[in-house]
Coordinates of C-alpha atoms in Angstrom, one line a residue:
M1 CA 2.0 -1.8 40.1
R2 CA 2.6 -4.8 37.8
Q3 CA 2.9 -2.2 34.7
V4 CA 5.3 0.0 36.7
I5 CA 7.5 -2.8 37.6
Q6 CA 7.5 -4.3 34.0
D7 CA 8.3 -0.7 32.6
A8 CA 11.1 -0.3 35.1
A9 CA 12.7 -3.6 34.2
R10 CA 12.6 -2.6 30.4
W11 CA 14.3 0.6 31.2
L12 CA 17.0 -1.0 33.3
A13 CA 17.7 -3.5 30.6
W14 CA 17.6 -0.7 28.0
S15 CA 20.0 1.4 29.9
A16 CA 22.4 -1.6 30.6
D17 CA 22.3 -2.5 26.9
N18 CA 23.0 1.1 25.4
A19 CA 25.9 1.4 27.9
R20 CA 27.5 -1.4 26.2
R21 CA 26.5 0.1 22.9
W22 CA 28.1 3.4 23.7
K23 CA 31.5 1.5 24.3
A24 CA 31.3 -0.1 21.0
S25 CA 32.4 1.3 17.9
P26 CA 29.8 1.9 15.3
P27 CA 30.5 2.3 11.5
D28 CA 30.7 5.7 10.1
Y29 CA 27.9 4.7 7.5
V30 CA 25.4 2.0 7.7
V31 CA 24.7 0.2 4.6
L32 CA 21.1 -0.8 3.6
V33 CA 20.2 -2.9 0.6
L34 CA 16.7 -2.0 -0.8
D35 CA 15.0 -4.1 -3.5
S36 CA 11.4 -4.8 -4.7
D37 CA 10.8 -7.5 -2.3
L38 CA 9.6 -5.3 0.5
P39 CA 5.9 -5.6 1.7
P40 CA 4.8 -2.4 3.8
L41 CA 4.3 -4.2 7.0
P42 CA 5.3 -7.5 8.2
Q43 CA 3.4 -10.0 6.2
R44 CA 0.5 -12.0 7.8
R45 CA 0.9 -15.5 7.0
P46 CA -0.8 -18.9 7.6
T47 CA -0.2 -20.0 11.3
W48 CA 2.2 -22.7 10.1
Q49 CA 4.4 -20.3 8.2
R50 CA 5.3 -18.2 11.4
L51 CA 7.8 -20.7 12.3
L52 CA 9.8 -19.8 9.2
P53 CA 11.7 -16.7 8.6
G54 CA 9.6 -14.0 7.2
K55 CA 10.7 -11.4 4.5
P56 CA 11.8 -8.1 5.7
S57 CA 9.2 -5.3 5.4
L58 CA 9.6 -1.7 4.4
Q59 CA 8.5 -0.8 8.0
S60 CA 11.5 -2.6 9.4
R61 CA 13.9 -0.7 6.8
L62 CA 12.3 2.7 7.9
E63 CA 12.9 1.6 11.7
I64 CA 16.5 1.0 11.0
M65 CA 16.7 4.5 9.5
E66 CA 15.1 6.0 12.4
A67 CA 17.7 4.2 14.8
V68 CA 20.6 5.4 12.8
A69 CA 19.1 9.0 12.8
G70 CA 19.1 8.9 16.6
D71 CA 22.9 7.7 17.0
P72 CA 25.1 10.9 17.2
R73 CA 28.2 8.7 16.3
V74 CA 27.0 7.6 12.9
R75 CA 27.7 10.0 10.2
G76 CA 25.2 8.8 7.6
V77 CA 23.5 5.8 5.5
V78 CA 24.4 4.3 2.3
L79 CA 21.4 3.0 0.5
H80 CA 22.2 0.3 -2.2
L81 CA 19.3 0.6 -4.5
R82 CA 18.4 -2.6 -6.7
H83 CA 15.2 -2.8 -8.8
L84 CA 13.1 -1.2 -6.2
E85 CA 9.8 -1.7 -8.3
L86 CA 7.5 -0.6 -5.2
P87 CA 4.0 0.9 -4.9
A88 CA 4.1 4.8 -5.1
S89 CA 3.4 4.8 -1.5
S90 CA 6.4 2.8 -0.4
L91 CA 8.6 4.9 -2.7
E92 CA 7.1 8.1 -0.7
A93 CA 7.7 6.6 2.6
L94 CA 11.3 6.0 1.8
R95 CA 11.8 9.4 0.4
D96 CA 10.2 10.8 3.8
S97 CA 12.6 8.6 5.6
I98 CA 15.5 9.9 3.7
I99 CA 14.5 13.5 4.4
A100 CA 14.1 12.8 8.0
L101 CA 17.7 11.3 8.3
R102 CA 19.2 14.5 6.6
D103 CA 17.0 16.6 8.9
A104 CA 18.9 14.8 11.8
D105 CA 21.9 15.9 10.1
K106 CA 22.9 12.6 8.6
K107 CA 24.4 12.3 5.2
V108 CA 22.3 10.0 2.9
V109 CA 24.1 8.7 -0.2
V110 CA 22.6 6.3 -2.9
W111 CA 24.4 4.1 -4.8
A112 CA 23.3 1.7 -7.6
T113 CA 24.5 -0.2 -10.8
H114 CA 21.3 0.9 -12.5
Y115 CA 18.5 3.3 -11.7
S116 CA 14.9 2.6 -12.8
G117 CA 12.4 5.5 -12.7
S118 CA 11.1 4.4 -9.2
A119 CA 14.9 4.0 -7.8
Y120 CA 15.7 7.3 -9.3
Y121 CA 12.5 9.0 -7.7
V122 CA 13.8 7.7 -4.4
A123 CA 17.4 8.7 -5.0
C124 CA 16.5 12.4 -5.5
A125 CA 15.6 12.7 -2.0
A126 CA 19.4 12.1 -1.1
D127 CA 22.6 14.2 -0.6
E128 CA 24.3 12.4 -3.2
I129 CA 23.5 10.1 -6.2
L130 CA 26.3 7.8 -7.1
M131 CA 26.6 5.1 -10.0
Q132 CA 28.9 2.3 -10.8
E133 CA 31.0 2.5 -13.8
G134 CA 29.3 1.3 -16.9
G135 CA 25.9 1.7 -15.1
S136 CA 22.8 3.5 -16.6
I137 CA 19.6 5.2 -15.8
G138 CA 16.4 3.6 -17.6
Q139 CA 13.7 5.6 -19.2
L140 CA 12.1 8.1 -16.6
G141 CA 8.9 8.9 -18.5
R142 CA 5.6 7.4 -17.5
A143 CA 3.8 4.8 -19.5
A144 CA 0.8 2.2 -18.6
G145 CA -0.6 -0.6 -20.7
Y146 CA -4.5 -1.6 -20.3
H147 CA -5.7 -5.0 -21.5
F148 CA -9.1 -5.6 -22.5
L149 CA -10.5 -9.2 -22.6
A150 CA -14.0 -8.9 -24.0
T151 CA -13.1 -10.4 -27.4
A152 CA -11.0 -13.0 -26.0
L153 CA -14.0 -14.2 -23.6
E154 CA -16.2 -14.2 -26.7
R155 CA -14.1 -16.6 -28.6
V156 CA -14.3 -19.1 -25.8
G157 CA -18.2 -18.6 -25.2
L158 CA -17.7 -16.5 -22.1
S159 CA -18.9 -13.1 -21.4
F160 CA -19.3 -10.7 -18.2
D161 CA -22.5 -8.9 -17.7
A162 CA -21.8 -5.9 -15.4
V163 CA -24.1 -3.2 -14.1
K164 CA -22.4 -0.1 -12.6
I165 CA -23.5 3.1 -11.0
A166 CA -21.3 5.5 -13.3
P167 CA -19.0 5.7 -16.3
H168 CA -16.1 6.0 -14.1
K169 CA -16.5 3.0 -12.1
T170 CA -14.5 1.0 -14.4
A171 CA -13.5 -2.0 -12.6
A172 CA -15.3 -4.4 -14.9
D173 CA -14.1 -2.7 -18.0
A174 CA -11.3 -5.1 -18.8
L175 CA -14.0 -7.9 -19.1
T176 CA -16.8 -6.0 -20.7
R177 CA -15.0 -3.8 -23.3
Q178 CA -12.7 -4.2 -26.2
E179 CA -11.2 -0.8 -25.7
M180 CA -11.0 2.2 -23.2
S181 CA -13.9 4.1 -22.5
A182 CA -13.8 8.0 -22.6
A183 CA -14.4 8.1 -18.8
A184 CA -11.5 5.5 -18.2
R185 CA -9.1 7.4 -20.6
E186 CA -9.9 10.7 -18.7
M187 CA -9.2 9.1 -15.4
A188 CA -6.1 7.4 -16.6
E189 CA -4.7 10.7 -17.9
W190 CA -5.3 12.6 -14.7
L191 CA -3.7 10.0 -12.6
M192 CA -0.7 9.7 -15.0
D193 CA -0.4 13.6 -15.0
A194 CA -0.4 13.5 -11.2
E195 CA 2.4 10.8 -11.0
R196 CA 4.4 12.7 -13.6
E197 CA 4.0 16.0 -11.5
E198 CA 5.3 14.1 -8.3
Q199 CA 8.4 13.0 -10.3
I200 CA 9.1 16.3 -11.7
Q201 CA 8.9 18.1 -8.2
A202 CA 11.2 15.3 -6.9
V203 CA 13.8 16.3 -9.4
V204 CA 13.4 19.8 -8.9
V205 CA 14.0 19.7 -5.1
G206 CA 16.5 16.9 -4.9
R207 CA 18.7 18.2 -7.9
S208 CA 18.1 22.0 -7.0
I209 CA 17.1 22.8 -10.5
K210 CA 14.3 24.7 -12.1
R211 CA 11.3 22.8 -13.5
K212 CA 12.3 23.3 -17.1
A213 CA 15.7 21.8 -16.4
A214 CA 13.9 18.9 -14.5
V215 CA 11.7 18.0 -17.2
K216 CA 14.5 18.2 -19.8
L217 CA 16.6 15.7 -17.4
L218 CA 13.7 13.3 -17.3
D219 CA 12.9 13.4 -21.1
G220 CA 16.6 12.9 -21.9
A221 CA 16.6 9.4 -20.3
P222 CA 17.8 6.7 -20.7
Y223 CA 21.4 7.6 -19.8
T224 CA 24.7 5.8 -19.9
D225 CA 26.8 6.3 -16.7
L226 CA 28.8 9.2 -18.6
Q227 CA 25.5 10.7 -20.0
A228 CA 24.0 10.7 -16.6
R229 CA 27.0 12.6 -15.1
E230 CA 27.1 15.0 -17.9
A231 CA 23.3 15.7 -17.7
G232 CA 23.6 16.3 -13.9
A233 CA 21.3 13.2 -13.2
I234 CA 24.1 11.9 -10.9
D235 CA 26.8 13.2 -8.9
A236 CA 29.6 10.8 -9.6
I237 CA 30.8 7.4 -11.1
V238 CA 32.1 5.4 -8.2
S239 CA 32.5 1.6 -7.7
E240 CA 31.1 0.2 -4.5
E241 CA 34.6 -0.8 -3.4
D242 CA 35.7 2.9 -3.5
L243 CA 32.7 4.1 -1.4
P244 CA 34.9 4.2 1.7
Q245 CA 37.3 6.6 0.1
R246 CA 34.6 8.6 -1.5
L247 CA 33.0 9.1 2.0
M248 CA 36.2 9.8 3.9
D249 CA 35.7 12.9 6.1
Q250 CA 38.4 15.7 5.3
A251 CA 39.2 15.7 9.1
D252 CA 39.8 11.9 9.1
S253 CA 43.2 10.1 8.3
G254 CA 41.5 7.1 6.5
P255 CA 38.7 6.0 4.6
A256 CA 35.1 5.9 6.2
R257 CA 33.9 2.7 7.7
L258 CA 31.0 1.1 6.2
A259 CA 29.0 -2.0 7.7
R260 CA 25.8 -3.7 6.7
W261 CA 23.0 -3.3 9.3
H262 CA 23.2 -7.1 10.5
S263 CA 26.8 -6.3 11.4
A264 CA 26.2 -2.8 12.8
R265 CA 23.0 -3.3 14.9
R266 CA 24.4 -4.3 17.9
S267 CA 26.8 -1.1 18.2
I268 CA 23.9 1.4 17.3
I269 CA 22.2 3.2 20.2
A270 CA 18.8 1.6 20.7
L271 CA 15.6 3.7 20.8
P272 CA 14.1 4.0 24.3
P273 CA 11.6 1.0 25.1
A274 CA 7.9 1.7 24.7
H275 CA 6.5 1.9 28.2
G276 CA 3.0 2.0 29.9
E277 CA -0.1 -0.1 29.4
R278 CA -2.1 2.3 27.4
H279 CA -1.1 1.8 23.7
V280 CA -2.1 2.6 20.1
A281 CA -3.8 -0.4 18.6
L282 CA -3.4 -1.3 15.0
I283 CA -6.2 -2.8 12.7
R284 CA -5.1 -3.9 9.3
V285 CA -7.4 -4.1 6.4
E286 CA -5.3 -5.6 3.5
G287 CA -6.4 -7.3 0.1
L288 CA -9.7 -8.1 -1.0
I289 CA -12.5 -7.2 1.3
V290 CA -14.8 -10.2 1.6
D291 CA -17.9 -11.5 3.8
G292 CA -16.2 -13.8 6.1
E293 CA -12.8 -14.2 8.0
N294 CA -9.3 -13.0 7.1
A295 CA -7.4 -15.5 5.0
Y296 CA -4.0 -15.6 3.7
P297 CA -2.6 -17.6 0.6
P298 CA -0.2 -20.5 1.5
A299 CA 2.4 -19.3 -0.9
P300 CA 2.7 -16.2 -3.2
M301 CA 0.4 -16.3 -6.1
P302 CA 0.8 -13.5 -8.7
I303 CA -3.1 -13.7 -9.5
P304 CA -4.7 -10.3 -9.5
L305 CA -7.2 -9.5 -6.8
L306 CA -8.0 -13.3 -5.9
G307 CA -4.3 -14.5 -5.4
G308 CA -3.5 -12.1 -2.3
G309 CA -4.6 -11.7 1.3
R310 CA -8.2 -11.1 1.9
S311 CA -9.8 -9.0 5.1
G312 CA -13.2 -10.4 6.2
D313 CA -15.9 -8.5 8.1
L314 CA -16.0 -11.4 10.8
T315 CA -12.4 -10.7 11.6
V316 CA -12.2 -6.9 11.3
T317 CA -15.5 -6.5 13.3
Q318 CA -14.1 -8.7 16.0
E319 CA -10.9 -6.5 16.1
A320 CA -12.8 -3.4 16.5
R321 CA -14.9 -4.7 19.3
R322 CA -11.8 -6.0 20.9
A323 CA -10.2 -2.6 20.6
L324 CA -13.4 -0.9 22.1
E325 CA -13.7 -3.1 25.1
D326 CA -9.9 -3.1 25.9
D327 CA -9.4 -0.4 28.4
S328 CA -5.7 -0.2 27.6
V329 CA -6.3 0.8 24.1
A330 CA -6.1 4.5 24.1
A331 CA -6.3 5.0 20.3
V332 CA -6.4 3.0 17.1
V333 CA -4.9 3.4 13.7
L334 CA -6.5 1.6 10.6
W335 CA -4.0 0.5 8.2
I336 CA -5.8 0.2 4.9
D337 CA -4.0 -1.3 1.7
S338 CA -7.2 -2.6 -0.1
P339 CA -8.9 -2.1 -3.6
G340 CA -12.3 -3.0 -2.0
G341 CA -14.5 -5.8 -2.4
S342 CA -17.8 -6.8 -1.1
A343 CA -20.2 -3.9 -0.3
T344 CA -21.8 -5.7 2.5
A345 CA -18.7 -6.6 4.3
S346 CA -17.4 -3.0 3.8
E347 CA -20.5 -1.7 5.5
A348 CA -20.2 -4.1 8.4
M349 CA -16.6 -3.1 9.1
A350 CA -17.4 0.5 8.7
S351 CA -20.4 0.1 11.2
A352 CA -18.1 -1.4 13.8
L353 CA -15.3 1.1 13.2
E354 CA -17.9 4.0 13.7
L355 CA -18.8 2.7 17.1
L356 CA -15.2 2.4 18.1
A357 CA -14.5 6.1 16.8
G358 CA -17.5 7.2 19.0
A359 CA -15.5 6.1 22.1
K360 CA -11.7 6.4 21.1
P361 CA -9.5 8.3 18.7
L362 CA -9.2 6.5 15.3
V363 CA -6.8 7.5 12.4
A364 CA -7.0 5.9 9.0
A365 CA -3.5 5.6 7.2
L366 CA -4.0 4.7 3.5
G367 CA -1.4 2.5 1.7
S368 CA -0.7 2.1 -2.0
V369 CA -4.6 1.7 -2.5
A370 CA -7.3 2.4 -0.4
A371 CA -10.1 2.8 -2.9
S372 CA -14.0 1.9 -3.2
G373 CA -14.6 -0.5 -0.4
G374 CA -11.1 0.3 0.9
Y375 CA -12.1 4.1 1.2
Y376 CA -15.5 3.1 2.7
V377 CA -14.0 1.5 5.6
A378 CA -11.9 4.6 6.4
T379 CA -14.9 6.9 6.5
P380 CA -15.5 6.5 10.4
A381 CA -11.9 7.7 11.1
H382 CA -11.4 11.1 12.8
W383 CA -8.4 11.8 10.5
I384 CA -7.3 10.2 7.2
I385 CA -3.7 10.4 6.2
A386 CA -2.7 9.2 2.7
H387 CA 0.6 9.3 0.6
P388 CA 0.5 11.6 -2.3
G389 CA 0.5 8.5 -4.7
T390 CA -2.0 6.5 -2.8
L391 CA -4.9 5.3 -5.2
T392 CA -8.1 6.2 -3.4
G393 CA -11.6 7.4 -4.1
S394 CA -13.5 5.2 -6.5
I395 CA -16.8 5.9 -4.8
G396 CA -19.1 3.7 -6.6
V397 CA -20.8 0.3 -7.0
L398 CA -21.0 -2.5 -9.5
A399 CA -22.4 -5.8 -9.8
G400 CA -22.3 -8.5 -12.5
K401 CA -22.0 -12.0 -13.3
L402 CA -19.8 -14.3 -15.8
V403 CA -22.0 -15.7 -18.3
T404 CA -20.9 -19.3 -19.1
G405 CA -23.9 -20.7 -21.3
E406 CA -22.3 -20.5 -24.7
L407 CA -19.0 -22.1 -23.4
L408 CA -21.2 -25.0 -21.9
A409 CA -22.8 -25.5 -25.2
R410 CA -19.6 -25.6 -27.0
L411 CA -18.3 -28.0 -24.8
G412 CA -21.3 -30.3 -25.5
I413 CA -22.6 -29.9 -21.8
N414 CA -26.3 -29.9 -21.4
R415 CA -27.6 -28.0 -18.4
E416 CA -31.2 -28.0 -17.3
L417 CA -32.3 -25.7 -14.6
L418 CA -35.5 -25.9 -12.5
S419 CA -36.9 -22.7 -10.8
R420 CA -39.5 -21.0 -9.0
G421 CA -40.4 -17.4 -8.9
P422 CA -40.0 -14.7 -11.6
N423 CA -36.4 -13.6 -10.5
S424 CA -35.0 -16.9 -9.3
R425 CA -32.6 -17.0 -12.3
I426 CA -31.2 -13.6 -11.9
W427 CA -27.7 -14.8 -10.8
D428 CA -28.0 -17.7 -13.1
P429 CA -24.5 -17.9 -15.1
A430 CA -26.2 -19.6 -18.2
R431 CA -27.4 -16.2 -19.5
P432 CA -27.2 -12.4 -19.1
F433 CA -29.6 -10.3 -17.1
N434 CA -33.0 -9.8 -18.7
D435 CA -34.4 -6.2 -18.5
E436 CA -36.3 -6.9 -15.4
E437 CA -33.4 -8.4 -13.7
R438 CA -31.2 -5.6 -14.9
R439 CA -33.7 -3.1 -13.4
N440 CA -33.5 -5.0 -10.1
V441 CA -29.7 -5.2 -10.0
Q442 CA -29.5 -1.4 -10.7
G443 CA -31.7 -0.8 -7.9
M444 CA -29.8 -2.8 -5.4
I445 CA -26.5 -0.8 -6.7
E446 CA -28.2 2.5 -6.4
R447 CA -29.3 1.7 -3.0
T448 CA -25.7 0.7 -2.0
Y449 CA -24.4 3.9 -3.8
D450 CA -26.8 6.1 -1.7
V451 CA -25.5 4.6 1.6
F452 CA -21.9 5.0 0.4
L453 CA -22.4 8.7 -0.6
A454 CA -24.1 9.5 2.8
R455 CA -21.3 7.8 4.8
V456 CA -18.8 9.9 3.0
A457 CA -20.8 13.2 3.2
A458 CA -21.2 12.6 7.1
S459 CA -17.7 11.6 7.7
R460 CA -16.2 14.4 5.4
D461 CA -18.6 17.2 6.7
L462 CA -19.6 17.5 3.0
D463 CA -23.2 17.9 1.4
I464 CA -24.2 15.2 -0.9
T465 CA -23.8 17.3 -4.1
A466 CA -20.1 17.9 -3.3
V467 CA -19.6 14.2 -2.6
E468 CA -21.2 13.4 -5.9
A469 CA -19.0 15.5 -7.7
V470 CA -15.8 13.7 -6.8
A471 CA -17.6 10.2 -6.6
G472 CA -19.3 8.3 -9.5
G473 CA -16.3 5.9 -9.4
R474 CA -13.6 8.4 -9.8
V475 CA -10.2 7.5 -8.7
W476 CA -7.8 10.0 -7.3
T477 CA -4.2 10.1 -6.0
G478 CA -3.6 10.8 -2.4
R479 CA -2.8 14.5 -3.2
Q480 CA -5.8 14.8 -5.5
A481 CA -8.0 13.4 -2.7
Q482 CA -6.8 15.9 -0.1
E483 CA -7.4 18.8 -2.5
R484 CA -11.1 17.5 -2.7
R485 CA -11.4 17.0 1.1
L486 CA -11.5 13.2 1.0
V487 CA -8.5 12.9 3.0
D488 CA -7.0 15.3 5.7
A489 CA -3.4 15.0 5.3
L490 CA -0.4 13.6 3.2
G491 CA 1.9 11.3 5.1
G492 CA 2.4 7.6 6.1
L493 CA 1.9 5.2 8.7
D494 CA 4.3 6.7 11.2
D495 CA 2.4 10.1 10.9
A496 CA -1.0 8.3 11.5
I497 CA 0.6 6.7 14.6
A498 CA 1.9 10.1 15.8
M499 CA -1.5 11.6 15.3
A500 CA -3.1 8.9 17.2
R501 CA -0.8 9.3 20.2
E502 CA -1.5 13.0 20.0
M503 CA -5.2 12.7 20.1
A504 CA -5.0 10.3 23.0
G505 CA -2.7 12.3 25.0
L506 CA 0.0 9.5 24.9
G507 CA 3.7 10.1 24.9
R508 CA 5.9 9.8 21.8
N509 CA 7.1 6.4 22.7
A510 CA 3.8 4.9 23.6
P511 CA 3.5 1.2 22.4
V512 CA 1.9 0.3 19.2
R513 CA 0.3 -3.2 19.2
T514 CA -1.4 -5.1 16.3
I515 CA -4.7 -6.4 17.2
E516 CA -4.6 -10.3 16.5
L517 CA -7.4 -12.7 16.6
G518 CA -5.7 -15.7 15.0
R519 CA -5.4 -16.5 11.3
K520 CA -7.5 -18.9 9.3
R521 CA -5.9 -21.8 7.9
I522 CA -7.2 -22.7 4.6
A523 CA -5.7 -26.2 3.8
P524 CA -3.4 -28.7 5.4
V525 CA 0.3 -27.7 5.4
P526 CA 1.6 -30.3 3.1
D527 CA -1.0 -29.6 0.3
V528 CA 0.3 -26.1 -0.7
A529 CA -0.8 -26.5 -4.2
A530 CA -4.4 -27.3 -3.3
A531 CA -4.7 -24.8 -0.8
A532 CA -3.7 -22.2 -3.3
L533 CA -6.2 -23.2 -5.7
R534 CA -8.7 -23.3 -2.9
H535 CA -7.8 -19.8 -1.8
V536 CA -8.6 -18.4 -5.4
A537 CA -11.7 -20.4 -5.6
Q538 CA -13.0 -19.0 -2.2
G539 CA -12.2 -15.4 -3.3
A540 CA -14.1 -15.9 -6.6
E541 CA -17.1 -17.5 -4.7
L542 CA -17.3 -14.7 -2.0
M543 CA -17.1 -12.0 -4.6
A544 CA -20.0 -13.6 -6.7
I545 CA -22.5 -13.2 -3.8
A546 CA -22.4 -9.5 -3.1
P547 CA -22.4 -6.1 -4.9
A548 CA -18.9 -4.8 -5.1
L549 CA -17.1 -1.5 -3.9
C550 CA -14.1 -2.3 -5.9
L551 CA -11.2 -0.6 -7.7
C552 CA -10.0 -3.4 -9.9
L553 CA -6.5 -3.4 -11.5
L554 CA -6.3 0.6 -11.4
V555 CA -8.8 1.5 -14.1
P556 CA -8.7 -1.7 -15.9
A557 CA -4.8 -1.6 -16.0
S558 CA -2.9 -5.1 -16.3
E559 CA 0.5 -3.6 -16.4
R560 CA 2.1 -0.4 -15.5
F561 CA 5.9 0.6 -15.8
V562 CA 8.0 3.6 -15.3

């Protein structure tokens, strides 16, 4: 009864608010500025930071576009694109949202002073592509740089001793090699080919041209504004001030009315409120997977792997258990945006999620990367959805240690070690593994790999041989993974939520609620610098005590640009 009363109160409040909105005068076009600073979901931050305004997320922008699509009085959206250097999954989510707007009979216009390759990929989904006078389109080819640090480490007396399951498990190559291996090159080539094909198809469909013409258009870049117009890469050269005149409807007597969302939001028809106690729960696995609790840096730190947020098995397993015990949770969506990490933590998460999946529908939505341990935790799901550009797979294991003995000697540091037992020094950083230790480590990662293969085979209804053919550390895009039966469908988080609602027999407006157990505070509020260093040090320490299921910096990529 209490829930019925609450739903009725929300419905009455929504009806009264929408009555006011219907009387208001919305703009003809809502203007949204999109740039690179758009995390996929609202950022999970240390407790003390929750009192401060957070960054807008991509999900919030997609919700705005959904709201505009549902208001029959609004004619369309103008997307003002800035740098827009986002992961492929975020770019694809934007394209999907643009297509949904057009399917709702809304006109979508993109405008920019400059189009990067990423921005142009998104722009091709719109009705019109406009550019400021004097603007440009950057190079539209694909390129990626890979850095190898073995020689640099050697010069300071360091090395990394790694044991891996297969040649394609290249996460440690950046630290152990001086150049790209044949396996790494093969994998990097097929990933780049897949990215290029997605780009070509976006131009073919968006610009309504043949494939040969699309390749010519892409290869002809960079363009000035005049060259872009002549090549058919854009539709017109228009200043931002002239957009109202450009978008004027022939039946209107004056220019179109444009407004930014913060001005227009109170006049746009609101979507119906979610109702009912039964809901879809959202569990988030983001960043490095570690043994322990979730942790979040006190400030942004551009340090690969160790500088971002971490998902711990103690937190995620508790979230899974809470979802299992809560009768109001009808289904669960597992959002994964992780390159992997600890094998033991991944197994602990997967075990708890497997128990949850035995009682309730579980759908996994893969973000920009859900590879190695990130894919491992997705295996209990009944349905796995990935974006075409999601990096996934990397089914493999590695273990290793940073060898510091020579550096200590160069620094004049004398270290004496006492030990008992033949394998007591196996993780001693003073020296590499000896032959016996290497055999032990190899046996450990082979056992972990066997468990990984068996879990994938059971969850995907494949035999071990079929899994081995796509495993061995090989990384795939979401589209390639679907072709290899590692994922079920292509789409984003909204598609995963829709699937979860359908599997649970919920209505299309059933609520979605993130499971929260509280965040770990890693340092006193004033000491942000110390907290940042501690966060990185903890990440390194946690990753040193367990075999790793990890996709590290793509293949061993340290830079990628389009």
